[in-house]
Amino acid sequence: MAEDFLRRWSRLKHEQAAQKPAEKQPLEKKEAETPSALPPVDKLTPDADFTGFMRPKVEDALRRAALKKLFSDPHFNIPDPFEAYSGDWTGGEPIPPEMLATLNQAKTLLFDKQHAPEKEQAEAQETIEEKPEGKLEEKPKLEEKADEPRRQDA
């Protein structure tokens, strides 16, 4: 009984294999004709049908040329206004000096450095005025503020 089943299976396989090449030939001719039936890439417009260029039998160079032609349309060059990274955020309005003066970070970083030379000169003049005539001049030492970051040894 096993031999009958195997013989029958083998016979059917051979029959199917003999029928398939006859059916494949017309399909191969149609697929071979498709690239020549495609419109020239130079005459494509954004409204043209690009589905023929997406078939697997079309060469990659031809497909890329068609897609390049499609995406060269200015319609695709408009940035999305809702995309966070599509805008130019470098040109903003600067913070007004009045608001900048109220920020704690700006007070310590910007305004103390601008007024530091004036403070040093004022302290130097105070020490010169208070200095007795008999002593040598000493350079004033700047006091470090407690809330300023210091350099740490590594």
PDB file of N, CA, C and O in Angstrom, residues 8 18 20 22 27 44 51 53 61 67-68 71 84 93 95 99 103 112 118-119 133 141 152:
ATOM      1  N   ARG A   8       1.998   6.949  -6.947  1.00  0.00           N
ATOM      2  CA  ARG A   8       0.988   7.935  -7.345  1.00  0.00           C
ATOM      3  C   ARG A   8       1.515   9.359  -7.095  1.00  0.00           C
ATOM      4  O   ARG A   8       1.379  10.248  -7.933  1.00  0.00           O
ATOM      5  N   ALA A  18       5.719  19.012 -15.639  1.00  0.00           N
ATOM      6  CA  ALA A  18       5.624  19.120 -17.100  1.00  0.00           C
ATOM      7  C   ALA A  18       4.672  20.247 -17.500  1.00  0.00           C
ATOM      8  O   ALA A  18       4.841  20.878 -18.538  1.00  0.00           O
ATOM      9  N   LYS A  20       3.994  23.112 -15.641  1.00  0.00           N
ATOM     10  CA  LYS A  20       4.457  24.433 -15.173  1.00  0.00           C
ATOM     11  C   LYS A  20       5.305  25.180 -16.202  1.00  0.00           C
ATOM     12  O   LYS A  20       5.098  26.358 -16.399  1.00  0.00           O
ATOM     13  N   ALA A  22       5.171  25.260 -19.380  1.00  0.00           N
ATOM     14  CA  ALA A  22       4.288  25.795 -20.416  1.00  0.00           C
ATOM     15  C   ALA A  22       3.549  27.026 -19.900  1.00  0.00           C
ATOM     16  O   ALA A  22       3.297  27.971 -20.641  1.00  0.00           O
ATOM     17  N   LEU A  27       4.099  34.222 -18.761  1.00  0.00           N
ATOM     18  CA  LEU A  27       4.318  35.155 -17.654  1.00  0.00           C
ATOM     19  C   LEU A  27       5.676  35.824 -17.764  1.00  0.00           C
ATOM     20  O   LEU A  27       5.809  37.020 -17.520  1.00  0.00           O
ATOM     21  N   LEU A  44       8.226  62.060 -16.867  1.00  0.00           N
ATOM     22  CA  LEU A  44       7.387  61.824 -15.689  1.00  0.00           C
ATOM     23  C   LEU A  44       7.036  63.137 -15.002  1.00  0.00           C
ATOM     24  O   LEU A  44       7.842  64.064 -14.942  1.00  0.00           O
ATOM     25  N   THR A  51       3.848  53.257 -10.033  1.00  0.00           N
ATOM     26  CA  THR A  51       3.774  51.880  -9.538  1.00  0.00           C
ATOM     27  C   THR A  51       4.541  50.911 -10.426  1.00  0.00           C
ATOM     28  O   THR A  51       5.049  49.906  -9.945  1.00  0.00           O
ATOM     29  N   PHE A  53       7.372  51.348 -11.741  1.00  0.00           N
ATOM     30  CA  PHE A  53       8.795  51.402 -11.390  1.00  0.00           C
ATOM     31  C   PHE A  53       9.102  50.665 -10.078  1.00  0.00           C
ATOM     32  O   PHE A  53      10.250  50.442  -9.755  1.00  0.00           O
ATOM     33  N   ALA A  61      18.662  51.050 -10.714  1.00  0.00           N
ATOM     34  CA  ALA A  61      19.051  52.370 -11.222  1.00  0.00           C
ATOM     35  C   ALA A  61      17.847  53.095 -11.821  1.00  0.00           C
ATOM     36  O   ALA A  61      17.664  54.304 -11.607  1.00  0.00           O
ATOM     37  N   LEU A  67      12.242  57.609  -8.731  1.00  0.00           N
ATOM     38  CA  LEU A  67      11.961  58.176  -7.404  1.00  0.00           C
ATOM     39  C   LEU A  67      12.616  59.541  -7.233  1.00  0.00           C
ATOM     40  O   LEU A  67      12.054  60.438  -6.598  1.00  0.00           O
ATOM     41  N   LYS A  68      13.779  59.697  -7.795  1.00  0.00           N
ATOM     42  CA  LYS A  68      14.455  60.998  -7.736  1.00  0.00           C
ATOM     43  C   LYS A  68      13.631  62.054  -8.464  1.00  0.00           C
ATOM     44  O   LYS A  68      13.503  63.185  -7.995  1.00  0.00           O
ATOM     45  N   PHE A  71      10.513  62.854  -6.206  1.00  0.00           N
ATOM     46  CA  PHE A  71      10.779  63.650  -5.009  1.00  0.00           C
ATOM     47  C   PHE A  71      11.470  64.973  -5.303  1.00  0.00           C
ATOM     48  O   PHE A  71      11.726  65.748  -4.383  1.00  0.00           O
ATOM     49  N   ALA A  84       9.338  69.215  15.400  1.00  0.00           N
ATOM     50  CA  ALA A  84      10.101  70.038  16.344  1.00  0.00           C
ATOM     51  C   ALA A  84      11.459  70.453  15.792  1.00  0.00           C
ATOM     52  O   ALA A  84      11.942  71.538  16.076  1.00  0.00           O
ATOM     53  N   GLU A  93      14.805  86.365  19.929  1.00  0.00           N
ATOM     54  CA  GLU A  93      15.012  87.682  20.520  1.00  0.00           C
ATOM     55  C   GLU A  93      15.876  87.538  21.770  1.00  0.00           C
ATOM     56  O   GLU A  93      15.664  86.632  22.576  1.00  0.00           O
ATOM     57  N   ILE A  95      17.288  88.289  25.560  1.00  0.00           N
ATOM     58  CA  ILE A  95      16.621  88.643  26.817  1.00  0.00           C
ATOM     59  C   ILE A  95      16.923  90.106  27.121  1.00  0.00           C
ATOM     60  O   ILE A  95      18.083  90.518  27.079  1.00  0.00           O
ATOM     61  N   MET A  99      15.299  92.135  32.468  1.00  0.00           N
ATOM     62  CA  MET A  99      14.960  90.781  32.899  1.00  0.00           C
ATOM     63  C   MET A  99      16.225  90.005  33.235  1.00  0.00           C
ATOM     64  O   MET A  99      16.241  89.213  34.174  1.00  0.00           O
ATOM     65  N   LEU A 103      17.673  87.687  36.992  1.00  0.00           N
ATOM     66  CA  LEU A 103      18.003  86.270  37.056  1.00  0.00           C
ATOM     67  C   LEU A 103      19.220  86.044  37.952  1.00  0.00           C
ATOM     68  O   LEU A 103      20.241  86.698  37.802  1.00  0.00           O
ATOM     69  N   ASP A 112      28.616  90.348  38.210  1.00  0.00           N
ATOM     70  CA  ASP A 112      29.729  90.415  39.166  1.00  0.00           C
ATOM     71  C   ASP A 112      31.057  90.592  38.431  1.00  0.00           C
ATOM     72  O   ASP A 112      31.946  91.282  38.902  1.00  0.00           O
ATOM     73  N   GLU A 118      35.839  97.327  39.262  1.00  0.00           N
ATOM     74  CA  GLU A 118      35.491  98.542  40.004  1.00  0.00           C
ATOM     75  C   GLU A 118      35.621  98.301  41.505  1.00  0.00           C
ATOM     76  O   GLU A 118      36.102  99.159  42.250  1.00  0.00           O
ATOM     77  N   LYS A 119      35.203  97.116  41.965  1.00  0.00           N
ATOM     78  CA  LYS A 119      35.305  96.792  43.394  1.00  0.00           C
ATOM     79  C   LYS A 119      36.768  96.702  43.817  1.00  0.00           C
ATOM     80  O   LYS A 119      37.147  97.168  44.882  1.00  0.00           O
ATOM     81  N   GLU A 133      51.742 105.724  57.015  1.00  0.00           N
ATOM     82  CA  GLU A 133      52.825 106.133  56.134  1.00  0.00           C
ATOM     83  C   GLU A 133      54.096 105.300  56.304  1.00  0.00           C
ATOM     84  O   GLU A 133      54.880 105.180  55.397  1.00  0.00           O
ATOM     85  N   LYS A 141      43.901  91.463  49.088  1.00  0.00           N
ATOM     86  CA  LYS A 141      43.501  90.101  48.745  1.00  0.00           C
ATOM     87  C   LYS A 141      41.996  90.074  48.513  1.00  0.00           C
ATOM     88  O   LYS A 141      41.240  90.676  49.264  1.00  0.00           O
ATOM     89  N   GLN A 152      38.435  72.345  42.275  1.00  0.00           N
ATOM     90  CA  GLN A 152      38.808  71.245  43.156  1.00  0.00           C
ATOM     91  C   GLN A 152      40.035  70.538  42.600  1.00  0.00           C
ATOM     92  O   GLN A 152      40.189  70.373  41.402  1.00  0.00           O
TER      93      GLN A 152
END
